[in-house]
C-alpha positions as MATLAB code, in Angstrom:
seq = 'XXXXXXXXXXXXXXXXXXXXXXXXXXXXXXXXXXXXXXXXXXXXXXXXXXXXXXXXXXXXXXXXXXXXXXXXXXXXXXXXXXXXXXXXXXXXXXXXXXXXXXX';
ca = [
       0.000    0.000    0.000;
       1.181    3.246   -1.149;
       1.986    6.077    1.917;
      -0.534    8.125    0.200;
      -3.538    5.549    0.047;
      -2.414    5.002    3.341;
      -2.699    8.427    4.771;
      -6.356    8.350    3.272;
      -7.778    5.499    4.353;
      -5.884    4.730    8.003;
      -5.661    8.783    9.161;
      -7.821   11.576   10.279;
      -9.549   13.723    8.215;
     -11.134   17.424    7.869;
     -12.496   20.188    5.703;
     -11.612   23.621    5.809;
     -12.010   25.480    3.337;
     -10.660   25.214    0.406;
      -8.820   22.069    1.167;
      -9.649   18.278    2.735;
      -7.406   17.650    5.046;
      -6.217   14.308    5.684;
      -3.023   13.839    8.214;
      -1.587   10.599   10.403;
       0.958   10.286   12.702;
       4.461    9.127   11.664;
       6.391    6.672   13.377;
      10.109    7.803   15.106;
      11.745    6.527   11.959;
      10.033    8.022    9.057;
      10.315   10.781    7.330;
       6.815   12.786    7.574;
       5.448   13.428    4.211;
       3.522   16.300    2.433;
       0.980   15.593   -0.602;
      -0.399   18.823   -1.913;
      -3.201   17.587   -4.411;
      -5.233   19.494   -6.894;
      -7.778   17.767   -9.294;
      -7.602   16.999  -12.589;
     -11.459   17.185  -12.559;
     -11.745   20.781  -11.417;
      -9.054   22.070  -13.198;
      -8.442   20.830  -16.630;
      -4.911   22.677  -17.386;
      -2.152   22.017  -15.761;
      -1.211   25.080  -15.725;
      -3.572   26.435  -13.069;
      -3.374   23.156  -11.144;
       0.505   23.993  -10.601;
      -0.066   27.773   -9.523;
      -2.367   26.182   -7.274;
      -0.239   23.841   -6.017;
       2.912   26.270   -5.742;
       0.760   28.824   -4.045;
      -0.116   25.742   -1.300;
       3.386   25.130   -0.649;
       4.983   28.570   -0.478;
       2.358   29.422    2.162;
       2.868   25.815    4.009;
       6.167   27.174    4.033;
       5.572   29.970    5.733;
       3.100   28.875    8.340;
       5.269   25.609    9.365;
       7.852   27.670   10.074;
       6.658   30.442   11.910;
       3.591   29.300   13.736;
       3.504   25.171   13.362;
       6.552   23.299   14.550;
       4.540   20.477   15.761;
       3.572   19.426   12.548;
       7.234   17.484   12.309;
       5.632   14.559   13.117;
       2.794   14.044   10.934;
       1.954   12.651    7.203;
      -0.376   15.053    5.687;
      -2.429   15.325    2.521;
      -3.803   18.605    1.256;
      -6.543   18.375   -1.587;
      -7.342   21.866   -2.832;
     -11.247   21.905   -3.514;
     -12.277   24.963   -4.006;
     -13.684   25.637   -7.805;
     -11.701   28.609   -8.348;
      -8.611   29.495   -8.256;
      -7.767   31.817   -5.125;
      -4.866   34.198   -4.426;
      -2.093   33.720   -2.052;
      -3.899   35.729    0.956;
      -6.928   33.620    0.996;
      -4.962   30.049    0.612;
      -2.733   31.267    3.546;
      -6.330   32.156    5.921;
      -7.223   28.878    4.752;
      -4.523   27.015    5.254;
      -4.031   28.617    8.608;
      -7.358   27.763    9.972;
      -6.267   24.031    9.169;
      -3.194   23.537   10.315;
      -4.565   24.977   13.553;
      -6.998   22.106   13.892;
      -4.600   19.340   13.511;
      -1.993   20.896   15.994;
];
């Protein structure tokens, strides 16, 4: 079973918007992961599914560092489901709001 099938089907999950937030503990010896996932089905190009997705990451960045440290030892999974795409400001409230609930 692949780490990511594994993170959805064995681990926690959430919404907040925009994303579905699914996240597990890691064990002492792993290396916790990060999926950032946007779908094909809402967004056809993959062009705007990779703005997305860079968008995501620059502001998990951000928030891991500064406000987050605990989330060293989790597997997460971060599918984007909102049908537009949003700027950097609103992905950053959003993905604020759900990294507070797992920690």
């Amino acid at each position: 079973m692949k780490l990511a099938e594994k993170i959805h089907t064995d681990g926690r999950r959430f919404f907040s918007y925009p994303f579905r937030v699914y996240y597990l503990p890691c064990g002492e010896a792993e290396m916790p992961v990060r999926i950032f996932s946007v779908p094909k089905k809402l967004f056809k190009r993959a062009v705007r599914r990779n703005l997305i997705r860079r968008r995501t990451r620059e502001a998990f960045r951000h928030l891991k560092k500064e406000e987050y440290p605990a989330l060293d030892g989790m597997h997460i999974m971060l599918v984007y489901t909102a049908t537009e795409i949003l700027d950097y400001g609103a992905i950053t409230e959003g993905l604020s709001g759900a990294l507070g609930k797992i920690s």
